[in-house]
Coordinates of C-alpha atoms and ligand atoms in Angstrom, one line a residue:
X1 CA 0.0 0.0 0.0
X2 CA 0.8 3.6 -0.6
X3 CA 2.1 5.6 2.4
X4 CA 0.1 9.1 2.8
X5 CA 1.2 11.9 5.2
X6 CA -1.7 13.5 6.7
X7 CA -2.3 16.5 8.5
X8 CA -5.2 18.0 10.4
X9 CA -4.5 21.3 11.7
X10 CA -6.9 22.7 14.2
X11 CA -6.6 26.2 15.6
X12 CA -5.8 24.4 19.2
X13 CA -3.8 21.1 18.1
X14 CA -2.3 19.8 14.7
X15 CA -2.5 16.1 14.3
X16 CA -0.3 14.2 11.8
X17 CA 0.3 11.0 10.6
X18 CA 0.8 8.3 8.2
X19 CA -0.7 5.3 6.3
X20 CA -3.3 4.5 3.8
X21 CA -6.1 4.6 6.0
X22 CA -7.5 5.1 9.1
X23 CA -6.9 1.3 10.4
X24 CA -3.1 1.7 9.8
X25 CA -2.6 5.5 11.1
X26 CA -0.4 4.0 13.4
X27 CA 2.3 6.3 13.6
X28 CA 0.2 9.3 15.1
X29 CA 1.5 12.7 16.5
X30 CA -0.4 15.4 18.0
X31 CA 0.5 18.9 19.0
X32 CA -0.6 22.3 20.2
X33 CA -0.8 24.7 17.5
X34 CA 1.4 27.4 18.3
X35 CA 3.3 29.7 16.3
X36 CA 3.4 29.0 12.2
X37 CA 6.9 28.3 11.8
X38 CA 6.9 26.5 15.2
X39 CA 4.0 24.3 14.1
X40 CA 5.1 24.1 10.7
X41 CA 8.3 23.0 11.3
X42 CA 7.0 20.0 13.8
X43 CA 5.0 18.9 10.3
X44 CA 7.9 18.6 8.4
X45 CA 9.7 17.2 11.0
X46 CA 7.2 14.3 11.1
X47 CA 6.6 13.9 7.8
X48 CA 10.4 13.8 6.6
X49 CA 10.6 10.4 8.7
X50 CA 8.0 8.9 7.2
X51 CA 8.9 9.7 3.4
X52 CA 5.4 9.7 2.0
X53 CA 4.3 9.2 -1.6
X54 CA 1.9 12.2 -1.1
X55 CA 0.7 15.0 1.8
X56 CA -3.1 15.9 2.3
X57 CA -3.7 19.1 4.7
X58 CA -7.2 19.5 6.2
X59 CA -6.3 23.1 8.0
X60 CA -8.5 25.5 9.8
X61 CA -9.3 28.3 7.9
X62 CA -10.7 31.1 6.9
X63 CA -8.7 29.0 4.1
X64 CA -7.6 30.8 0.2
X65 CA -8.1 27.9 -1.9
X66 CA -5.5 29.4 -4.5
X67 CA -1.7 29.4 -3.3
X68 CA -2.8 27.3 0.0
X69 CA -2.9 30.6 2.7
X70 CA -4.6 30.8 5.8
X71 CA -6.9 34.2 5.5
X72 CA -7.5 36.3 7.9
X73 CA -8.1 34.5 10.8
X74 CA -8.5 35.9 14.6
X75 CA -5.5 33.4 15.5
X76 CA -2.7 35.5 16.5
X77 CA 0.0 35.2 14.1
X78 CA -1.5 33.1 11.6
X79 CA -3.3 35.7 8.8
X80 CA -1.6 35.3 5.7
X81 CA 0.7 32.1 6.6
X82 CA 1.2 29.8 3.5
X83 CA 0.6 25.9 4.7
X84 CA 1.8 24.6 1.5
X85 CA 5.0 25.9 0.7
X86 CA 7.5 25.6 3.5
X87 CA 5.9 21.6 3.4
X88 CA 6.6 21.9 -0.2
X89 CA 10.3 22.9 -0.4
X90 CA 11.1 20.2 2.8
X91 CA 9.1 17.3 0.6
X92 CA 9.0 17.4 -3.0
X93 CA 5.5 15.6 -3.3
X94 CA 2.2 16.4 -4.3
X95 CA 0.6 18.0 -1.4
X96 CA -3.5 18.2 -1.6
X97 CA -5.1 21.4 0.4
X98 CA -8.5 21.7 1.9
X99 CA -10.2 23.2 4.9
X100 CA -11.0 20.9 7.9
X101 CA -14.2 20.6 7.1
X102 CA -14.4 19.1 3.5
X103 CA -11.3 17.0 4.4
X104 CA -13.5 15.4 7.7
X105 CA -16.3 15.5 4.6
X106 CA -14.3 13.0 2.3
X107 CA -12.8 10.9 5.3
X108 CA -16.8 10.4 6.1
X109 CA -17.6 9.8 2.6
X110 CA -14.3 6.9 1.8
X111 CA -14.7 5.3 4.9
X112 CA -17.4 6.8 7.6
X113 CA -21.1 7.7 7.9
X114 CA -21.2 9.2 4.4
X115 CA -20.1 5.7 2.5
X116 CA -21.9 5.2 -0.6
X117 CA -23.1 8.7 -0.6
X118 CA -22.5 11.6 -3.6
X119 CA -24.5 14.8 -1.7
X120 CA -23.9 15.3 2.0
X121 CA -22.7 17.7 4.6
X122 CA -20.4 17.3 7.5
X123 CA -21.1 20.1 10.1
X124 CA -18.5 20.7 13.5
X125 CA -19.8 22.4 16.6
X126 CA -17.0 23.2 18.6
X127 CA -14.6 26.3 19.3
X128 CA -16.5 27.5 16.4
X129 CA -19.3 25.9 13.9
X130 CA -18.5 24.8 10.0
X131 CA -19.6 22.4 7.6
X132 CA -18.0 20.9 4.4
X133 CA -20.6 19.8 2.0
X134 CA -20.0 17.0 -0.8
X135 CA -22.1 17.8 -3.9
X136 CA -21.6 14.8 -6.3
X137 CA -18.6 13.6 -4.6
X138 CA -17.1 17.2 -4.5
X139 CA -16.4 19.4 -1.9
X140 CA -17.6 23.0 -3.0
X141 CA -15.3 26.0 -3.6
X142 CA -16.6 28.9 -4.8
X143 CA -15.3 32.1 -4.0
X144 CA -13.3 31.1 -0.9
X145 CA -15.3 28.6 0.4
X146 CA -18.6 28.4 2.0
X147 CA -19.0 29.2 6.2
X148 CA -21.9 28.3 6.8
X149 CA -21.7 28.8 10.5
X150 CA -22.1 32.4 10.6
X151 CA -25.4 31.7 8.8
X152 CA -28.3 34.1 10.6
X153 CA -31.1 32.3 12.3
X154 CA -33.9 33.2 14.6
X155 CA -33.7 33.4 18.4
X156 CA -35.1 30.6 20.4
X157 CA -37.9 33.1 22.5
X158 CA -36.6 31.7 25.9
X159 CA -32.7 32.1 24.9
X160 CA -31.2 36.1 26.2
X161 CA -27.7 35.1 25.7
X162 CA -25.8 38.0 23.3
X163 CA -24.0 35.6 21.5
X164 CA -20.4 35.3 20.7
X165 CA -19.6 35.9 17.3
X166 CA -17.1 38.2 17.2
X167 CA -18.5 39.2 13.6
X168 CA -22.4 39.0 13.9
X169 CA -22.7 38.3 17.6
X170 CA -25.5 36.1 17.5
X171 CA -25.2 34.1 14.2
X172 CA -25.6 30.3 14.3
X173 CA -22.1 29.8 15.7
X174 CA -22.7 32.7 18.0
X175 CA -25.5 31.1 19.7
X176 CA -24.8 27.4 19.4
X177 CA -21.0 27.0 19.2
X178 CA -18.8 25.4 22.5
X179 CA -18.3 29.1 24.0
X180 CA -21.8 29.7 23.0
X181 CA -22.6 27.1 25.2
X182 CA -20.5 28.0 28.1
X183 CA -21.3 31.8 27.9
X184 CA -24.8 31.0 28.5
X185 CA -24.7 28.7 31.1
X186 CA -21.1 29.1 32.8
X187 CA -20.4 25.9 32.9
X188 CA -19.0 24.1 29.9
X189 CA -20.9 21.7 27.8
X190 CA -19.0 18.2 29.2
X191 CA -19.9 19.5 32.8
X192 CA -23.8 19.9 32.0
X193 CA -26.7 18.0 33.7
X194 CA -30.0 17.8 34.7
X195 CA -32.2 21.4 34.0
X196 CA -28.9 22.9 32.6
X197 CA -28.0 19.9 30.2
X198 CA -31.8 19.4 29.2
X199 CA -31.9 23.4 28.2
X200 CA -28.5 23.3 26.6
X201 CA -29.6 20.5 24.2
X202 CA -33.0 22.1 23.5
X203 CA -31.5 25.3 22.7
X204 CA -28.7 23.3 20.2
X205 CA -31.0 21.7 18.9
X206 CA -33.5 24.4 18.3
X207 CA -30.6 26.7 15.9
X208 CA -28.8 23.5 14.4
X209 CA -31.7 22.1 12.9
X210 CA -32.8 25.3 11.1
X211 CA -29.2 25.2 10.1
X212 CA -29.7 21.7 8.7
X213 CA -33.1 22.9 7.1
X214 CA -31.7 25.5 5.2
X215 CA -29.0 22.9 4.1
X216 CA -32.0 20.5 3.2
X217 CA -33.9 23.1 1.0
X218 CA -30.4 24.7 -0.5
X219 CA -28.4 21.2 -1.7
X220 CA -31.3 18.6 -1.1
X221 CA -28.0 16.4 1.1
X222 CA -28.7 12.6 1.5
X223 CA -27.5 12.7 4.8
X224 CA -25.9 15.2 7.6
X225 CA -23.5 14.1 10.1
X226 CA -22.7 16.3 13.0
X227 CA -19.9 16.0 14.8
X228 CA -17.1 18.3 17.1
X229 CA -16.8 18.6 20.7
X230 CA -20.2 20.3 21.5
X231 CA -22.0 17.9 19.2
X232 CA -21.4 15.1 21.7
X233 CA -23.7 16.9 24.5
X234 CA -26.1 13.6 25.6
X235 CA -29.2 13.2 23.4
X236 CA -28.5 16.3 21.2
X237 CA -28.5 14.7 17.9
X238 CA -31.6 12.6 18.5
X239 CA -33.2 15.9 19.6
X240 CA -32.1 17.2 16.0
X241 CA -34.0 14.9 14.4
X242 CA -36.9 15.5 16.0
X243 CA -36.5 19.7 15.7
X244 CA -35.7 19.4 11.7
X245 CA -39.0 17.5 11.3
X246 CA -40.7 20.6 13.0
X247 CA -39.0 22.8 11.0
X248 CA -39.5 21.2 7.7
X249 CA -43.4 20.7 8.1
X250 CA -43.7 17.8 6.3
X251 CA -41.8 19.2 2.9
X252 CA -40.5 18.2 0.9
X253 CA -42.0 15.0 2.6
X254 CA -39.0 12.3 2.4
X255 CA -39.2 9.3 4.6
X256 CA -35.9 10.3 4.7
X257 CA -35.8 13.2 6.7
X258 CA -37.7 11.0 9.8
X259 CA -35.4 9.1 11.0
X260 CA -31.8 8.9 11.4
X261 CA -31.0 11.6 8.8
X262 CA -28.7 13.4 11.2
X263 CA -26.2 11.3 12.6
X264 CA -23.0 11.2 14.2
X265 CA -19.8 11.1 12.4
X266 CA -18.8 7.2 12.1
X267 CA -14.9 8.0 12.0
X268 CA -15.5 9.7 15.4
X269 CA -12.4 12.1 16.0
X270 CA -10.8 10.3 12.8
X271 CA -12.6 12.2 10.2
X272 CA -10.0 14.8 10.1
X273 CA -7.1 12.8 9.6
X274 CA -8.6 10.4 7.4
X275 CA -9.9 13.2 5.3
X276 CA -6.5 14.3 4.8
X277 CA -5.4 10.8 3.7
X278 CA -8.0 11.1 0.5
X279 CA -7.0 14.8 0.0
X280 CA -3.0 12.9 -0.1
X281 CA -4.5 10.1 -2.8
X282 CA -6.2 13.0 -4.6
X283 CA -3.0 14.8 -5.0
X284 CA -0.9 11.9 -5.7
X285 CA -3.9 10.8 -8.3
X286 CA -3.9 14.4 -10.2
X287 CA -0.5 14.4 -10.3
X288 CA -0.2 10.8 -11.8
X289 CA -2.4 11.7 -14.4
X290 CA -0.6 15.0 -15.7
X291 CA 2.5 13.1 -16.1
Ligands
ZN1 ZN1 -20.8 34.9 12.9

């Protein structure tokens, strides 16, 4: 088998390792992220030992798709940093870019909850809220690409918290991200129970599935997998379910949309990592082909 490097890079810990698919990641490093060269340089480090055939980067973004830089991005330091080159001139392989999102997309598609699917979204709620959708086996790009948790949606008429957003203060990810969570309740979403646990679900619940509806009625997904920290609060995705069929009144009306539509992602915390090994293959593949 092929030997991929693959990166995850999260704006609190960068992950790396190698293989050619999630079963044999066994060489596995993880690390704060700290400063760019810093956390860079650890990359390389890693990946110069293990002398892949390819390099797929799933990074945290805002991400520009052309020349592989991080936009401009509230983490101190890191506006402007290009992930591709100084990986590039250490390693002369191809090297496949995407945000974190569309890579834990394609690791759910090849070997997770997405299998067998060509239209799908993967959605995080965590430090922040994203998604990554697949439309016929593709992640979308457009102009950037798309960030869909600063969508707007409407207050649940019991919730008073602000929000959080340090754009749009209470955007989805403003009301329904991790801090979203804490801020309302002071205690964070792991250490929730009883009254405080049963509100902080209903209130998740409440924004993510008008989230997922506007998903349903924009790309028509076969499926939506919600994962990240915050998604694991107990019972929330079950209590998804039941909110989307509220909010989609019966239309368009699939059996689909009843049952088990939104589920959890089946790679667990691996959809990153593996999502960077089919963003390696992809690379290696394009390059292949324009020899
Ligand atoms: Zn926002």
């Amino acid at each position: 088998m092929r030997e991929y490097g693959a990166v995850e890079m999260g704006g609190t810990r960068t992950s790396c390792a190698a293989g050619s698919s999630p079963e044999d990641l066994s060489r596995k490093v993880t690390f704060p992220t700290t400063a760019p060269a810093e956390t860079l340089g650890k990359v390389v480090e890693f990946l110069r030992e293990q002398a892949p055939v390819a390099i797929g980067i799933a990074a945290f973004g805002p991400l520009g798709l052309v020349g592989g830089r991080i936009g401009v991005t509230p983490k101190e330091g890191w506006s402007g940093t290009d992930l591709v080159g100084p990986v590039r001139n250490a390693i002369d392989v191809p090297i496949g870019l995407d945000t974190d999102v569309n890579g834990a997309a394609l690791g759910e598609s090849r070997w997770g909850a997405a299998r067998g699917l060509d239209t799908f979204v993967y959605v995080t709620v965590g430090t922040g809220i994203g998604g990554g959708a697949l439309v016929d086996g593709e992640p979308i790009h457009g102009l950037g690409h798309p960030e869909m948790g600063h969508i707007s949606v409407r207050r649940h008429p019991d919730d008073d918290y602000p929000g959080i957003c340090r754009l749009h203060g209470d955007c989805l990810e403003g009301l329904a991200s991790g801090p979203a969570i804490e801020g309302r309740s002071g205690i964070r979403g792991e250490g929730l129970s009883g009254s405080d646990l049963a509100k902080a679900v209903e209130f998740e619940a409440f924004y993510l599935a008008q989230m997922i509806r506007n998903l349903v009625y924009i790309l028509a997904p076969e499926r939506v997998i919600v994962g990240g920290g915050a998604s694991r609060l107990p019972g929330l995705i079950d209590q998804v379910n039941e909110s989307l069929i509220e909010e989609l009144s019966g239309y368009p009306g699939l059996a689909e949309h009843e049952s088990g539509f939104v589920v959890s992602p089946g790679l667990g915390d691996m959809s990153g990592l593996a999502g960077a090994l089919v963003l390696a293959a992809r690379a290696f593949d394009r390059a292949m082909s324009s020899e």
